Every structure is written in C-alpha cells, then in structure tokens.
mmCIF file of C-alpha atoms and ligand atoms in Angstrom:
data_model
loop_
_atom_site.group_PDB
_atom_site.id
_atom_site.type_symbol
_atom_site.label_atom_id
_atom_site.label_comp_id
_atom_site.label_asym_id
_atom_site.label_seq_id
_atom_site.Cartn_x
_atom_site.Cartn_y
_atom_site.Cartn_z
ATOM 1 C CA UNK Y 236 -48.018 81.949 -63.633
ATOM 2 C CA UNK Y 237 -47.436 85.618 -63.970
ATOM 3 C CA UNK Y 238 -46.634 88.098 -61.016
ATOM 4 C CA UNK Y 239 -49.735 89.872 -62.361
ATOM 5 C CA UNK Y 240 -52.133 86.877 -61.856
ATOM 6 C CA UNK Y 241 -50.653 86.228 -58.741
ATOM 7 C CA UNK Y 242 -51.567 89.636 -57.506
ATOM 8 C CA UNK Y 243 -55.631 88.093 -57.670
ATOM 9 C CA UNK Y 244 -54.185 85.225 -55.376
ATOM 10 C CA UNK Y 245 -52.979 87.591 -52.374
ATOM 11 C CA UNK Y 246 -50.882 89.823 -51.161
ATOM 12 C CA UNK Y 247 -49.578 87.614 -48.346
ATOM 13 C CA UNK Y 248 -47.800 85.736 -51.042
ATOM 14 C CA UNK Y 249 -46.020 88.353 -52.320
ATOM 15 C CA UNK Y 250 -44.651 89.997 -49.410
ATOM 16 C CA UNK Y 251 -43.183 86.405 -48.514
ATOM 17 C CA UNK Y 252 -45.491 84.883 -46.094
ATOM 18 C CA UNK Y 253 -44.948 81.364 -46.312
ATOM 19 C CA UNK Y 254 -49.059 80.290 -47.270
ATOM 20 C CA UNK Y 255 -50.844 79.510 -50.026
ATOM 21 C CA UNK Y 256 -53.382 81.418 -51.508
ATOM 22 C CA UNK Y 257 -56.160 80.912 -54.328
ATOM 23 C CA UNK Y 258 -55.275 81.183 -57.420
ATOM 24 C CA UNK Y 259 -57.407 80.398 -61.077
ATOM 25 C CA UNK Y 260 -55.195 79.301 -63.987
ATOM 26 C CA UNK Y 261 -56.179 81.410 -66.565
ATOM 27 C CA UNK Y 262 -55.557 78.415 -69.436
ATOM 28 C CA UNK Y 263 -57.040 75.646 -67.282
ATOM 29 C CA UNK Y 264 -59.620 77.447 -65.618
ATOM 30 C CA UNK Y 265 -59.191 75.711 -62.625
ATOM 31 C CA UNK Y 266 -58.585 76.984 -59.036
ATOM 32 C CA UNK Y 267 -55.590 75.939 -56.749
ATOM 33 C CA UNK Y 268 -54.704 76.828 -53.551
ATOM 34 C CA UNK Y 269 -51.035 78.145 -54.305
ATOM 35 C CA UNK Y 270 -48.013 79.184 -53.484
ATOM 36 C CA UNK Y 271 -45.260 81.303 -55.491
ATOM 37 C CA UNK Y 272 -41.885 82.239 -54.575
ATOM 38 C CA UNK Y 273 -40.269 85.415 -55.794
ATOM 39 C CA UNK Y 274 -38.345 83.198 -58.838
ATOM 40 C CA UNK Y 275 -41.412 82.241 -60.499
ATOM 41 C CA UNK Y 276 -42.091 78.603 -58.644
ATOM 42 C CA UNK Y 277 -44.861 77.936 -57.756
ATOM 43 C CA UNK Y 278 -46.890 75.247 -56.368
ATOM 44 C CA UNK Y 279 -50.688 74.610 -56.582
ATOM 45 C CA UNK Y 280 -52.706 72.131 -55.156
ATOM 46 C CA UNK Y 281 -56.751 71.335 -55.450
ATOM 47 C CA UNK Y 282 -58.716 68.730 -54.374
ATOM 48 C CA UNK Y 283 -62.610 66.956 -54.002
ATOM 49 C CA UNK Y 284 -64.558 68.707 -52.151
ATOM 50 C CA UNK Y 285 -65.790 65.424 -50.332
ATOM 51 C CA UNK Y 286 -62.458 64.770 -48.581
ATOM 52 C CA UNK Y 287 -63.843 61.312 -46.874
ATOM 53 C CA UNK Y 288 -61.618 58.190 -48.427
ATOM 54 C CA UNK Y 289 -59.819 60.652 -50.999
ATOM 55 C CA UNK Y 290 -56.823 60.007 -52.116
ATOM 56 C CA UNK Y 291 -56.302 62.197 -55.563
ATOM 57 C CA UNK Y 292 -55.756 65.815 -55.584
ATOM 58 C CA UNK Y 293 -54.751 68.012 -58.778
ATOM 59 C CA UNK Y 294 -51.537 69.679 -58.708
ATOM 60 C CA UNK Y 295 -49.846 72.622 -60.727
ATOM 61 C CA UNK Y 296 -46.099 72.698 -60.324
ATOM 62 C CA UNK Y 297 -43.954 75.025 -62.799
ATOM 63 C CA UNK Y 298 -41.301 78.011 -63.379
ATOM 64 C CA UNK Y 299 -39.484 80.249 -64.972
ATOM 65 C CA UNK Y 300 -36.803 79.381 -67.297
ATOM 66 C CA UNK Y 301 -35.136 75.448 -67.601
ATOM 67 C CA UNK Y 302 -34.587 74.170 -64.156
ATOM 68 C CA UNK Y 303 -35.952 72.151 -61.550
ATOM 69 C CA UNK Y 304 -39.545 72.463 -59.410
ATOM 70 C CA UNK Y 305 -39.530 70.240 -56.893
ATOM 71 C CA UNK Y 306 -42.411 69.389 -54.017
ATOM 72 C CA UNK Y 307 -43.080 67.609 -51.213
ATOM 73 C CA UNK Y 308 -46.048 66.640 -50.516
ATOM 74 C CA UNK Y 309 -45.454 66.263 -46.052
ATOM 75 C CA UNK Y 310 -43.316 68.872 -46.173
ATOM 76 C CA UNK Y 311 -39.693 67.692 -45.319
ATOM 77 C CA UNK Y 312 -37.188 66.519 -47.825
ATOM 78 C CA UNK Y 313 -36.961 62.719 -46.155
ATOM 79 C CA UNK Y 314 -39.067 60.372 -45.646
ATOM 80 C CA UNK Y 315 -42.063 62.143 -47.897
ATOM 81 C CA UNK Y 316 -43.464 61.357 -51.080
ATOM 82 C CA UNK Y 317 -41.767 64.143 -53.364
ATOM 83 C CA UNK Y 318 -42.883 65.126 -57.152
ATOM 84 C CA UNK Y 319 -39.844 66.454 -59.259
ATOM 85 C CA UNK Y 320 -40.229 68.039 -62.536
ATOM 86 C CA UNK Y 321 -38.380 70.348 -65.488
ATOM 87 C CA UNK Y 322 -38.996 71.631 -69.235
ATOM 88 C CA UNK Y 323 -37.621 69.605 -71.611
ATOM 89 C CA UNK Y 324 -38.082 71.629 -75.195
ATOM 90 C CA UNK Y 325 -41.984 71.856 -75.569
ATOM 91 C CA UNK Y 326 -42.638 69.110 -72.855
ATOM 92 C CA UNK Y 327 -42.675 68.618 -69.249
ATOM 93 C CA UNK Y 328 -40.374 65.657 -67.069
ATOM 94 C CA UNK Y 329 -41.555 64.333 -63.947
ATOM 95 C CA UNK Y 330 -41.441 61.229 -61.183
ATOM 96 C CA UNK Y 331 -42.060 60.576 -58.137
ATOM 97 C CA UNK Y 332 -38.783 60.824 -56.094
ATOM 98 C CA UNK Y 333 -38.780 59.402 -52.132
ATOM 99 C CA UNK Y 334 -35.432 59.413 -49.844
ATOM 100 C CA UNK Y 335 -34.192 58.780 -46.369
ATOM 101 C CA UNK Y 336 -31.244 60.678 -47.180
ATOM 102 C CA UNK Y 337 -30.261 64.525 -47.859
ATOM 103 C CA UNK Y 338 -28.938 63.975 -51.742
ATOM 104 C CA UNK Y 339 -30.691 63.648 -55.118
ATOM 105 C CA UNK Y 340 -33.702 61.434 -54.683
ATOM 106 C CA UNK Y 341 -34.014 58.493 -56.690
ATOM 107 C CA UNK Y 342 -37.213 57.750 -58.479
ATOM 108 C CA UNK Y 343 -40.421 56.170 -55.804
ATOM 109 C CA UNK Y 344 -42.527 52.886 -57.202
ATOM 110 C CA UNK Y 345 -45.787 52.635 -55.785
ATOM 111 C CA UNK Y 346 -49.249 52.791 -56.810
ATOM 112 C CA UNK Y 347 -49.256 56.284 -57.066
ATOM 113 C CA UNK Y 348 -49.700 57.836 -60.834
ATOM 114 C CA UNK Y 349 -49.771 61.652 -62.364
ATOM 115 C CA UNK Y 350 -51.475 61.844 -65.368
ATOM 116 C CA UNK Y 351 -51.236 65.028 -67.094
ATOM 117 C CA UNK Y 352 -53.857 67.718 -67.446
ATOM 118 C CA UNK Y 353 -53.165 69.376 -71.241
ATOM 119 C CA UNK Y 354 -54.818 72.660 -71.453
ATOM 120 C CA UNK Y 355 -52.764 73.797 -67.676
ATOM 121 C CA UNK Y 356 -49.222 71.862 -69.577
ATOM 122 C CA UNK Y 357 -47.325 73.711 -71.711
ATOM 123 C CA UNK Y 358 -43.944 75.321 -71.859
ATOM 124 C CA UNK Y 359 -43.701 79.061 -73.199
ATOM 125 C CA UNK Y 360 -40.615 81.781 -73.971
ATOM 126 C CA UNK Y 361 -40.368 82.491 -69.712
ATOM 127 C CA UNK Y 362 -42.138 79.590 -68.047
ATOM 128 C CA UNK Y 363 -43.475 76.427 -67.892
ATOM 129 C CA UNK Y 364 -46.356 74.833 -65.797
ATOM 130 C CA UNK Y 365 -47.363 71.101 -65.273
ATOM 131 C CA UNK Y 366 -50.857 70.413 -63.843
ATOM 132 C CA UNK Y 367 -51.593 67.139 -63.288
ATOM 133 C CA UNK Y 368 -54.159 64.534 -61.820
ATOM 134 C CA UNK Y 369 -52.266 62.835 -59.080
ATOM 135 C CA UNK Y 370 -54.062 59.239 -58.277
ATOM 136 C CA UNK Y 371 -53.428 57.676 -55.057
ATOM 137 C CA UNK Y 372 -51.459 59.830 -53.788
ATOM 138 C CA UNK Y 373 -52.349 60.253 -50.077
ATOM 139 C CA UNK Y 374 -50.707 58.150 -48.561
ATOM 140 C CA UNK Y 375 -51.835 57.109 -44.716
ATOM 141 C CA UNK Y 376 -48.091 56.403 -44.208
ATOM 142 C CA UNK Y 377 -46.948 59.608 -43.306
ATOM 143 C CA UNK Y 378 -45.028 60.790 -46.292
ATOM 144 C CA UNK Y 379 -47.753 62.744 -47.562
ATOM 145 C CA UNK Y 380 -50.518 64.866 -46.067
ATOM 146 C CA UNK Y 381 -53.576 63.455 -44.994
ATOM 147 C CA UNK Y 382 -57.555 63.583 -46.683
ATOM 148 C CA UNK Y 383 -59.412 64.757 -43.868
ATOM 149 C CA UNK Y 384 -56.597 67.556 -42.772
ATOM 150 C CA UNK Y 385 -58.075 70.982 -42.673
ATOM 151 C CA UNK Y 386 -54.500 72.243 -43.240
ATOM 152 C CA UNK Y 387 -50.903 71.332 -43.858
ATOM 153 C CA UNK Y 388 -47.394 72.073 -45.005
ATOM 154 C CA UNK Y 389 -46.108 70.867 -48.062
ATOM 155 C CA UNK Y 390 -42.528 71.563 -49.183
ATOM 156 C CA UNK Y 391 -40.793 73.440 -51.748
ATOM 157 C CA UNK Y 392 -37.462 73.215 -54.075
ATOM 158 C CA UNK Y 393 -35.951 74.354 -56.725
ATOM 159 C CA UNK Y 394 -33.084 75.433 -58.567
ATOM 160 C CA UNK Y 395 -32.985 77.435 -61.900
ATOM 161 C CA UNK Y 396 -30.242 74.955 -63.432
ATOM 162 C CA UNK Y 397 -31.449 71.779 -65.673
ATOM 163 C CA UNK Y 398 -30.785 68.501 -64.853
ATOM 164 C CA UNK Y 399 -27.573 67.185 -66.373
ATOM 165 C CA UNK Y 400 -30.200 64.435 -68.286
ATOM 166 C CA UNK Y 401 -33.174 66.477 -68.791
ATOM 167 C CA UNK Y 402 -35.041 64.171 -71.132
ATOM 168 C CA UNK Y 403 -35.069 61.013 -68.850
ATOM 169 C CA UNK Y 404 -37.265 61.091 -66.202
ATOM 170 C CA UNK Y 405 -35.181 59.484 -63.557
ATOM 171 C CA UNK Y 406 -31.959 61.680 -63.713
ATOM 172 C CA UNK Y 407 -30.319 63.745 -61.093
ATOM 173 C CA UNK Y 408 -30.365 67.263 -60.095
ATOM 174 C CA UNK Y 409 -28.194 69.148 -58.346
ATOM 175 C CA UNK Y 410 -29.280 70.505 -55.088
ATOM 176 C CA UNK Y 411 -31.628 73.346 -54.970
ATOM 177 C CA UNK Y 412 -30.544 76.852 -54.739
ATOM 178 C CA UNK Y 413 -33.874 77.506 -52.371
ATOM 179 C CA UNK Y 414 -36.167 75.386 -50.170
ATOM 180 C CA UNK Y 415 -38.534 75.760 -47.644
ATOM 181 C CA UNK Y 416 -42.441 74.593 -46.317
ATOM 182 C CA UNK Y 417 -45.657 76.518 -46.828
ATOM 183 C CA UNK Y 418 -48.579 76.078 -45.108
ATOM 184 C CA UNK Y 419 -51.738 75.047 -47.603
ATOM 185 C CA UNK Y 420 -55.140 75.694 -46.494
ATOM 186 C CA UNK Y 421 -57.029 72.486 -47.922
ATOM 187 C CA UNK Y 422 -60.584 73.308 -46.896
ATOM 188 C CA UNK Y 423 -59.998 76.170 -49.067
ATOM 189 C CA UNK Y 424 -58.451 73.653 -52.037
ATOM 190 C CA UNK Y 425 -61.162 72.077 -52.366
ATOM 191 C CA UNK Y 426 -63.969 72.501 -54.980
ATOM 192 C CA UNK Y 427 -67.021 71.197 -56.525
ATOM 193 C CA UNK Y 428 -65.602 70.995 -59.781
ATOM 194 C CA UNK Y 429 -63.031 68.720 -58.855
ATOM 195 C CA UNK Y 430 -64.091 65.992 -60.894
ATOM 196 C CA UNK Y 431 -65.007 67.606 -64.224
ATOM 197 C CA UNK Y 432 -61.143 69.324 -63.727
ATOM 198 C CA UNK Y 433 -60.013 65.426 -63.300
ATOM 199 C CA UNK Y 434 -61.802 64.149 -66.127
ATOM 200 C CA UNK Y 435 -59.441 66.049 -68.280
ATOM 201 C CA UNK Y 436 -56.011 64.213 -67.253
ATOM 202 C CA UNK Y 437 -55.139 61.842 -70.649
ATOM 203 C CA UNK Y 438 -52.352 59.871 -70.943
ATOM 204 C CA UNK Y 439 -49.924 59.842 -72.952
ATOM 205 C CA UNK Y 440 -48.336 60.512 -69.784
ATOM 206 C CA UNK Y 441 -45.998 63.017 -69.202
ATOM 207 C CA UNK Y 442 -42.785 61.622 -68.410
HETATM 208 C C1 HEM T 300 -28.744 66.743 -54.865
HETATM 209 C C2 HEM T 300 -30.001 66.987 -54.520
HETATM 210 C C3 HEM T 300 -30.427 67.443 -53.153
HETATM 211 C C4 HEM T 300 -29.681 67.661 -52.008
HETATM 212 C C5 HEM T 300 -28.182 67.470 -51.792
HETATM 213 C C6 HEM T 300 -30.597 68.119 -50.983
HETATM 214 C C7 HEM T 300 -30.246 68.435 -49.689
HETATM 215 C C8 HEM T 300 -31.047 69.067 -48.756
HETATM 216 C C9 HEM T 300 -30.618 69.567 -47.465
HETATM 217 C C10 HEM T 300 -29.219 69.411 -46.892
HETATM 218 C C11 HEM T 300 -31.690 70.151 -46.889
HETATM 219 C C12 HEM T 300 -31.757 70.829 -45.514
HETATM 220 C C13 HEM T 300 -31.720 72.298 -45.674
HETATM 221 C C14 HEM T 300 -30.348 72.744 -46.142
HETATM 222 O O1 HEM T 300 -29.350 72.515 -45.429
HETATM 223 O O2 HEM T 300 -30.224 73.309 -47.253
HETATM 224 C C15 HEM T 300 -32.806 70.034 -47.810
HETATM 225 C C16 HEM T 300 -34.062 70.527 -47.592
HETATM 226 C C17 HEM T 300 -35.152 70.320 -48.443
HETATM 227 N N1 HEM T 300 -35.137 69.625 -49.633
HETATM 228 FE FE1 HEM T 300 -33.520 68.874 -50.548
HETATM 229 N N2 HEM T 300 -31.868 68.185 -51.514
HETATM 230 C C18 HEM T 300 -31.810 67.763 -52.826
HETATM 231 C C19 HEM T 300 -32.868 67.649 -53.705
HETATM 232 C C20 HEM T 300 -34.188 67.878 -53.379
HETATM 233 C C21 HEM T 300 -35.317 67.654 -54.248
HETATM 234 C C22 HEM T 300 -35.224 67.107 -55.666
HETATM 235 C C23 HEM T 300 -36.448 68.032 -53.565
HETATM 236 C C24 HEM T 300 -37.896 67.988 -53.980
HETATM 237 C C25 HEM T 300 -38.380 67.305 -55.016
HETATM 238 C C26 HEM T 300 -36.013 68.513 -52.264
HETATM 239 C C27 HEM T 300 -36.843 69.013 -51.290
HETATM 240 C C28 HEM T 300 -36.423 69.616 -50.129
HETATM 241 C C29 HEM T 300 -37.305 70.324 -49.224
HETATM 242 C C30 HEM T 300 -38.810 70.515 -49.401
HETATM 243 C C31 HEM T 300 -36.508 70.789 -48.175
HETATM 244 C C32 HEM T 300 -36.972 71.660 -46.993
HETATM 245 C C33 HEM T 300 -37.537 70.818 -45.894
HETATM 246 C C34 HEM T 300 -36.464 70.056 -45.165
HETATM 247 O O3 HEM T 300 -35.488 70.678 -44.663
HETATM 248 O O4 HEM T 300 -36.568 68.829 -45.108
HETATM 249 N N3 HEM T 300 -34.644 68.386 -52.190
HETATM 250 N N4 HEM T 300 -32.391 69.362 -48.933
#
C-alpha cells in the first residue's frame, strides 16, 4: 500500500489518529476498512455485508521491507486470536499465534483457516501485502471481535527485522519495535461483494 493510495483512504490516518479508514486495493480491487502506520503496516479488514451467524472476514496485512506484521484480532496481545506474518523471497509466511503471556506467541490450533487471496499476495522491491480469506475466525470466546459489532479495536505489531527462521511458519520473532489498537468501523467493512472477493481464496495455502 502506497502513502499515495492511502491519501484516498483519509486523512485521519495520516495525521495518526488511531482508526481505520476505507481503502480499495488497487491489484485486488477490493475494499477494506484499514489502517496504516507511518512505517508502511498496515492492516485491512472486510467483511459480509449480512453480519448475522458470520464468522469469515477478508483481511490484508503487509509492509515495507522483510519484517514482521502482526494483528490481533480483540485488540490486546493476550488472550486474543493473533495473525502473524513476513516476506519470505517472493512468498508470504503466516499462522495463527494465541498467548497468555507477553513473549513470542506460539502457533494457535483451532478450526480457524486463512486461505490466501492471489491477485492482493505478492511481494515487490519495497513491500509486501497478504490478503487472505479468514474462515471461522470469529470466535464467540472473546479473543476475537464479534459478528454483529458495529465497531471494534483490533491490534497492531510489528517490527522491521525478519524472523530468525523466516521460511517456517511457526518460528519466533523478536518483539515489535511498535504496537498499539485501532478502532475499525465494521458497518463500514462490510460489502456486497464480499462473497465474489471470497470466492477467489485458493489453496495452496500460504504458509
Ligand atoms: C517476543 C515477542 C513479543 C513480546 C516480548 C511482546 C511483548 C509485549 C508487551 C510487553 C506488550 C505491552 C506493551 C509494551 O510494554 O511494549 C505488548 C503489546 C502488544 N503486543 Fe506484543 N510481544 C511480542 C510479540 C507480539 C506479536 C507477534 C504480536 C501480534 C501478532 C503482538 C501484539 C501485540 C499488541 C497488539 C500489543 C498492544 C496491545 C497490548 O498491550 O496488549 N506482540 N507486547
């Protein structure tokens, strides 16, 4: 996501307000409700616009350079459902990650799945971007946001430093260098269009 494009998804953004704002992936065509931070994270999120029983959403999650995006998807660092992920050469790492404990998170099981969405994947010169379908991911547990909210926070991480074992999924990252919780309008995340955007996720899946 360029600085540029982001200027189309508001100003409030920019000038550090911690929200969200829209924003249209110009390779994937589809529209998030997003956040960026000034080091080129950012953090998208759209979902069905029926939000009765849901529990998928899309996400884009990406950088600049070779380190570490990391979200979470209640907002805190414990006790949430988190989604970690990092360039590795032309491809893009991620896992669920889920701890009760400030430290690197090891990997979450559960019936939760990402499967990737190729034309908003790819890793360029400057940055990389990840959109994915994530299935079954609301949780009604409390360590993720909820369907029907008309708002919510979701957290933020990152650190511009690889992983020391960026081509395996599960490996450990250092802490990041900045964190913090946006709030995500998710009336205005969600869209007709949903499920055409949806019915583009293919495995293989990313790992
Ligand atoms: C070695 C790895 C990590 C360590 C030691 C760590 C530690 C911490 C600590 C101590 C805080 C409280 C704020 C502060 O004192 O800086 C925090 C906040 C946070 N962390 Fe981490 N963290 C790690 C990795 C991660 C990862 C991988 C994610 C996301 C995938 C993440 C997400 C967050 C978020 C969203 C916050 C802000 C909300 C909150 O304070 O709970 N962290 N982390």
């Amino acid at each position: 996501m360029k600085l540029s494009t982001l200027l189309l998804g508001g100003i409030a953004t920019l000038v550090g307000a911690q929200t969200a704002a829209p924003y249209t992936d110009a390779k994937s065509g589809i529209t998030f409700q997003a956040y960026q931070h000034t080091t080129g994270y950012f953090l998208g999120i759209a979902l069905p616009d029926d939000p009765t029983g849901n529990t998928d959403f899309i996400a884009t999650i990406g950088g600049k350079g070779t380190g570490w995006s990391g979200a979470s998807l209640a907002g805190p660092m414990k006790n949430a459902l988190l989604v970690l992920a990092w360039p590795n050469s032309n491809a893009v790492v991620s896992s669920f990650r889920k701890t009760a404990q400030y430290g690197s998170p090891p990997v979450a099981s559960g019936t939760f799945t990402q499967l990737p969405i190729a034309n908003g994947t790819y890793v360029n010169g400057t940055h990389w971007t990840y959109t994915f379908v994530c299935s079954k991911c609301i949780q009604t547990d409390g360590t993720t946001f909820t369907a029907n909210a008309n708002s919510t926070i979701l957290g933020y991480a990152l650190n511009a430093a690889a992983p020391s074992n960026k081509s395996n999924a599960t490996s450990s990252v250092s802490k990041h260098t900045s964190q913090g919780q946006v709030t995500f309008d998710l009336v205005k995340a969600r869209s007709k269009d949903f499920t055409t955007w949806k019915g583009w996720a293919a495995a293989p899946k990313v790992q």
